[in-house]
């Protein structure tokens, strides 16, 4: 399950960046293309986000995360690039 969380953390971070680049780069150039990609990218990111949160709660005890670490990992799901930090720092033993 640790490996799954590591993969979800990376994929969630990448989907977040793809979602932002769709909004910031494609929308001003081509609004039709933006609307075409918005739903599948957004849905994928939403499913990965939910998987990240669920796996985080499941791994809390087995990884031995204290409250500070747990909250850091939780907040990392809301910030761009932060899930990559979590994957490197908190999942060293995987």
Coordinates of C-alpha atoms in Angstrom, one line a residue:
X1 CA 0.0 0.0 0.0
X2 CA 3.0 2.3 0.6
X3 CA 4.0 1.9 -3.1
X4 CA 0.4 2.7 -4.2
X5 CA 0.4 5.9 -2.1
X6 CA 3.8 6.9 -3.5
X7 CA 2.4 6.5 -7.1
X8 CA -0.8 8.3 -6.2
X9 CA 1.2 11.2 -4.7
X10 CA 3.2 11.6 -7.9
X11 CA 0.2 11.2 -10.2
X12 CA -1.9 13.6 -8.1
X13 CA 0.8 16.2 -8.3
X14 CA 1.2 15.8 -12.0
X15 CA -2.5 16.0 -12.6
X16 CA -2.6 19.2 -10.6
X17 CA 0.0 20.7 -12.8
X18 CA -1.7 19.5 -16.0
X19 CA -5.0 21.1 -14.7
X20 CA -3.2 24.4 -14.0
X21 CA -1.4 24.4 -17.4
X22 CA -4.8 23.7 -19.1
X23 CA -6.3 26.7 -17.3
X24 CA -3.3 29.1 -17.8
X25 CA -1.8 28.1 -21.1
X26 CA -4.6 26.6 -23.3
X27 CA -7.6 28.7 -22.2
X28 CA -6.2 32.0 -23.5
X29 CA -5.3 30.5 -26.8
X30 CA -8.2 28.2 -27.6
X31 CA -11.3 28.2 -25.4
X32 CA -12.9 25.3 -27.3
X33 CA -9.9 23.0 -26.7
X34 CA -9.8 24.2 -23.0
X35 CA -13.4 23.1 -22.5
X36 CA -12.8 19.8 -24.2
X37 CA -9.9 18.9 -21.9
X38 CA -11.4 20.5 -18.7
X39 CA -13.8 17.7 -17.8
X40 CA -11.4 14.6 -18.3
X41 CA -8.5 16.3 -16.6
X42 CA -10.6 17.6 -13.8
X43 CA -12.2 14.3 -13.2
X44 CA -8.9 12.4 -13.2
X45 CA -7.4 14.9 -10.8
X46 CA -10.5 14.6 -8.5
X47 CA -10.3 10.8 -8.4
X48 CA -6.5 10.9 -7.7
X49 CA -7.1 13.5 -5.0
X50 CA -9.7 11.3 -3.3
X51 CA -7.3 8.3 -3.6
X52 CA -4.5 10.3 -2.0
X53 CA -6.6 11.4 0.9
X54 CA -8.0 7.9 1.5
X55 CA -4.6 6.2 1.3
X56 CA -3.2 8.9 3.6
X57 CA -5.7 8.0 6.3
X58 CA -5.1 4.3 5.8
X59 CA -1.3 4.7 6.1
X60 CA -1.2 7.0 9.0
X61 CA -0.9 4.3 11.6
X62 CA 1.4 1.9 9.6
X63 CA 3.8 4.7 8.7
X64 CA 3.8 6.1 12.3
X65 CA 3.1 9.7 11.3
X66 CA 2.5 12.0 14.2
X67 CA -0.1 14.8 14.0
X68 CA 2.4 17.4 12.5
X69 CA 3.5 15.0 9.8
X70 CA -0.1 14.0 9.1
X71 CA -1.2 17.6 8.7
X72 CA 1.8 18.4 6.5
X73 CA 0.9 15.6 4.2
X74 CA -2.8 16.7 4.2
X75 CA -1.9 20.3 3.4
X76 CA 0.5 19.1 0.7
X77 CA -2.4 17.7 -1.3
X78 CA -3.6 21.3 -1.7
X79 CA -0.4 22.9 -2.9
X80 CA 1.3 22.5 -6.3
X81 CA 4.6 20.5 -6.2
X82 CA 4.0 19.6 -2.5
X83 CA 3.0 16.0 -3.2
X84 CA 6.5 15.5 -4.7
X85 CA 8.0 16.8 -1.4
X86 CA 5.8 14.3 0.5
X87 CA 6.8 11.5 -1.7
X88 CA 10.5 12.2 -1.1
X89 CA 10.5 13.1 2.6
X90 CA 7.8 10.9 4.2
X91 CA 8.0 7.8 2.0
X92 CA 11.7 7.2 2.2
X93 CA 11.4 3.6 3.5
X94 CA 9.3 2.4 0.5

